[in-house]
Each structure stands twice: as C-alpha cells, then as structure tokens.
Amino acid sequence: MNEWPGSDNRDRYGRGSGAEPEGARPMPHVRRGGPGGPGGPAPGPGQQPPEPPLPPHLSPRRPSVPHQSQGQDPYGNSHDDGYNTGQVYGGGRGGGGGRGGAQRPAPNWGRRIKWTVLTVVAVLLVTSVATYFWADGKLRREVDLSKVIDRPEEGDGTNYLIVGSDSREGMSDEDKKKLHTGSAEGKRTDSMMILHDGGNGPTLISLPRDSDVEIPSFVGSKTGKKYAARGRHTKLNAAYAEDGPELLVRTVEHNTGLRIDHYVEIGFAGFAGIVDAIGGVEMDIPKAFKDKKSGADFQAGKQTLNGEQALAFVRTRYAFAGSDLDRTKNQQKFLAALANQTATPGTIINPFKLYPTMSAGLGTVIVDKDMGLFDLGQMFFAMKGVTGGDGKSMNMPIAGTTGGNLRWDKPKVAKLVEQLKNDEPVTVSGNE
C-alpha cells in the first residue's frame, strides 16, 4: 500500500514533476556485506531486519571527517569508490596540513656555532697565509752581507743593525716640504742601532752618528774591488755615505767585534707612512721643545704623534744640550713605542690596519738577502720587549771626544760585546 498521498503521480517522482521532491521518496537501505544486504546473511531467528533510513532532510548531521584512507567511508565502512585521493594539497609549512601536521625541528645552535667558528678560522688562516706571502714578496732584499769580509765569529742570539736613512725616495716636492726633509740627493744615515735578541731579553744600543770609528779594509759593494785599510778615522755615518750598507756593517763589526746577523733600513717616507697607518703613536714628552730644522714643536705631556710629527721628533738634535746623544735617546723611546703599538693583535689580525701598515712600510724597508718576513716580525717583537720590562736600552758607552767626534769607551764596549756574544745579562751602562 502506498503511504504517500497522490500515489497516482509516483511515476513522475524523480523527473521534476509533482509536488513532492525526489528526496522525500523513501529509498531502500542497502548495506554492503551487512545482514539483509546483497551478499550478506539473512536475518536470523529473533532478529529484526534493519530499519529503513530516514529521508536526507530528516537525517541527523554527522561530523565531517577531513580525510579518510581509501577503502573506508567517513564512518568506518569499507568501500571502493574507484577514485584515488592522491596528494593532499593545502597543507601548512613543514609538511603539516593543520594543527596535527609535522612540526619543523628546532635549530641545532651548537652545530651552527661550531661550523661558524670553523669557517671563520679557515678564512683567517687562508688570509694570514696569503698576507704572509704577499708581504714577504714586498721586502726589498738589496743588501748582500756575503760581500762583507773578515767577519767576527757568530755568538748566541741574533743581532740586527737597524738604520734610519734620510732617503727621500718616493717623496714628492710637497712631501719634502711638509716633512722638512730638504731635497738633498742620495741618502745618509740619520740613526743607527744594534738590537740584540737573546735568552736574557732584548738589548737596544744606539750608535751615535758622530761616533769616531776606523774604516777597515773592505770590498766595494758595486765594484767588487778590495780597498786596503789606511787607518783612517771618520764619523760612523760617513761609512754609509762612502759605500752603502755593506761598508757600514763591515765598519760596525770591525770596531765592536760583534757579528751582525741582519740588516734593516727604512727611509723618511716609510717611517712616516707606518706611523700614519697605525693611527699615530702615543708619546709622553717630559719637556717642551722646538726645532726649526726638523719642524719640531712639542708641548710637554702625553700626546699622539702623526707621521709628520714623529719624523720631526726622531730627527731633532739642535734643541738639546746633548745634541746627537739626546736625539738617540728619543729615537729609542719612539721606536720602542712604535713597535709596542704595532706588534699587537689589534693590528696583526685587523686587515684594515695590517694591510695599510705593511703597504706603507714594506715598500721602503731594505733588508739583507737572507732576511725574511718572519725575521722582521721577530725584530719588531724584540723591540717591543725593550719597553715591556724584559729588555734594556742604552747608548754606546762614550769616553769623550776626538776632533769633534764621539770616542767610545773601549773597555766598556769590549765587556758589552762579550756579554752579548755569550747571551748574558747586560750589566754595562751607557751614557744616560
């Protein structure tokens, strides 16, 4: 019996005719594989057949399931609808499509820091090696100590002959005027020092340019001709002017008996350039002084000297009662302060200071053929030790004057040289 009114119109349901919608027509409920369904067992004795489903507009809402595995409907029933769901799109970052998605793992900061440190160390190492070979190639190895004849025996430690020349090489007319160097041709020695680096700390000994010395026999550095000794006495800086660094080394060795292992020379331009490259050198000047010839004009007290002022400071002698002896003291103080501020981690590992400093100095530094950048570095650190409390600075002991030249105290000089050769603590005092 038909339960719906107007049963005579049921053939039109589902074809868009009639008053009732198609969804209102009761449909048989089929469960695949369930009791009473096709392929399933019939209801047993005492069992009731399944109730027919309610029409869709009367069925209770069931919660939606965002995703199901193939072969199951949202309520756990197995089925195969013939479609492959494939990739689920619209998921969040890190592979998670929602709150339950996979989370990005927390960063391993320890590992990151380790690799960052290793990278920085590697970069510094490569930069240091490259800088070493670059700087080593800029050294001007122009002095051949093998031309020096009749040399003293080697002693313990290392002896450097450090020369400051008045070379104006590479300077423009404006530079010469600014630095008060004049325009004299050639070059002469403005300062000479022996730096001994040994087990008992470094010792820095100034050799006054007006020192009275004997010019010994020597082989000409350019001619190769041997010149015999004639017992000729002159100022020490005249030896340099006569035949250059090789004769100067020969003269120092002959008059002291101390073997010179390395020779280092720097001119006006290089000296001023190094000072400017490191940002100046701090000095404590005990007494104000002026000197028109050098351009010096200093007040007493602590102050930072630029390249121009530094050159004036180390060249001034006419403003002092002790003339050249007082100048050598200032030269020692300044060079020690320069080395103390140059040979520091802040300069060595800072490329913005290291490269300008080396570029300014190495182009004008002249060394012997056997000297490398490592030897030059050792010399700077030894110079630094002079002011660090581990070393000693002094003038060559002077006994008086001869014809206006400074005459060395030979007994004191002999004892000083013996202590340096044996690398013993220096007990000899020079002229203070």
CSV table of C-alpha atoms in Angstrom, one decimal, residues 190-192 206-211 314-318 320-331 395 406:
chain,number,residue,atom,x,y,z
A,190,ASP,CA,120.1,59.6,10.5
A,191,SER,CA,120.2,56.9,13.2
A,192,MET,CA,121.9,53.5,13.8
A,206,SER,CA,122.2,53.3,19.9
A,207,LEU,CA,125.3,54.1,17.8
A,208,PRO,CA,125.6,57.9,17.6
A,209,ARG,CA,126.2,59.0,14.0
A,210,ASP,CA,129.1,61.2,15.2
A,211,SER,CA,130.9,58.2,16.7
A,314,VAL,CA,113.3,61.5,16.0
A,315,ARG,CA,115.4,63.9,13.8
A,316,THR,CA,115.6,66.8,16.3
A,317,ARG,CA,119.1,67.3,17.9
A,318,TYR,CA,119.8,71.0,17.8
A,320,PHE,CA,119.1,69.5,23.0
A,321,ALA,CA,122.2,70.2,25.0
A,322,GLY,CA,123.5,66.7,24.4
A,323,SER,CA,122.8,67.0,20.7
A,324,ASP,CA,123.2,63.6,19.0
A,325,LEU,CA,123.2,61.7,22.3
A,326,ASP,CA,119.9,63.2,23.3
A,327,ARG,CA,118.5,62.5,19.9
A,328,THR,CA,119.4,58.8,20.1
A,329,LYS,CA,117.5,58.5,23.4
A,330,ASN,CA,114.4,60.0,21.7
A,331,GLN,CA,114.8,57.6,18.8
A,395,ASN,CA,123.8,54.4,24.2
A,406,LEU,CA,132.5,60.9,20.0
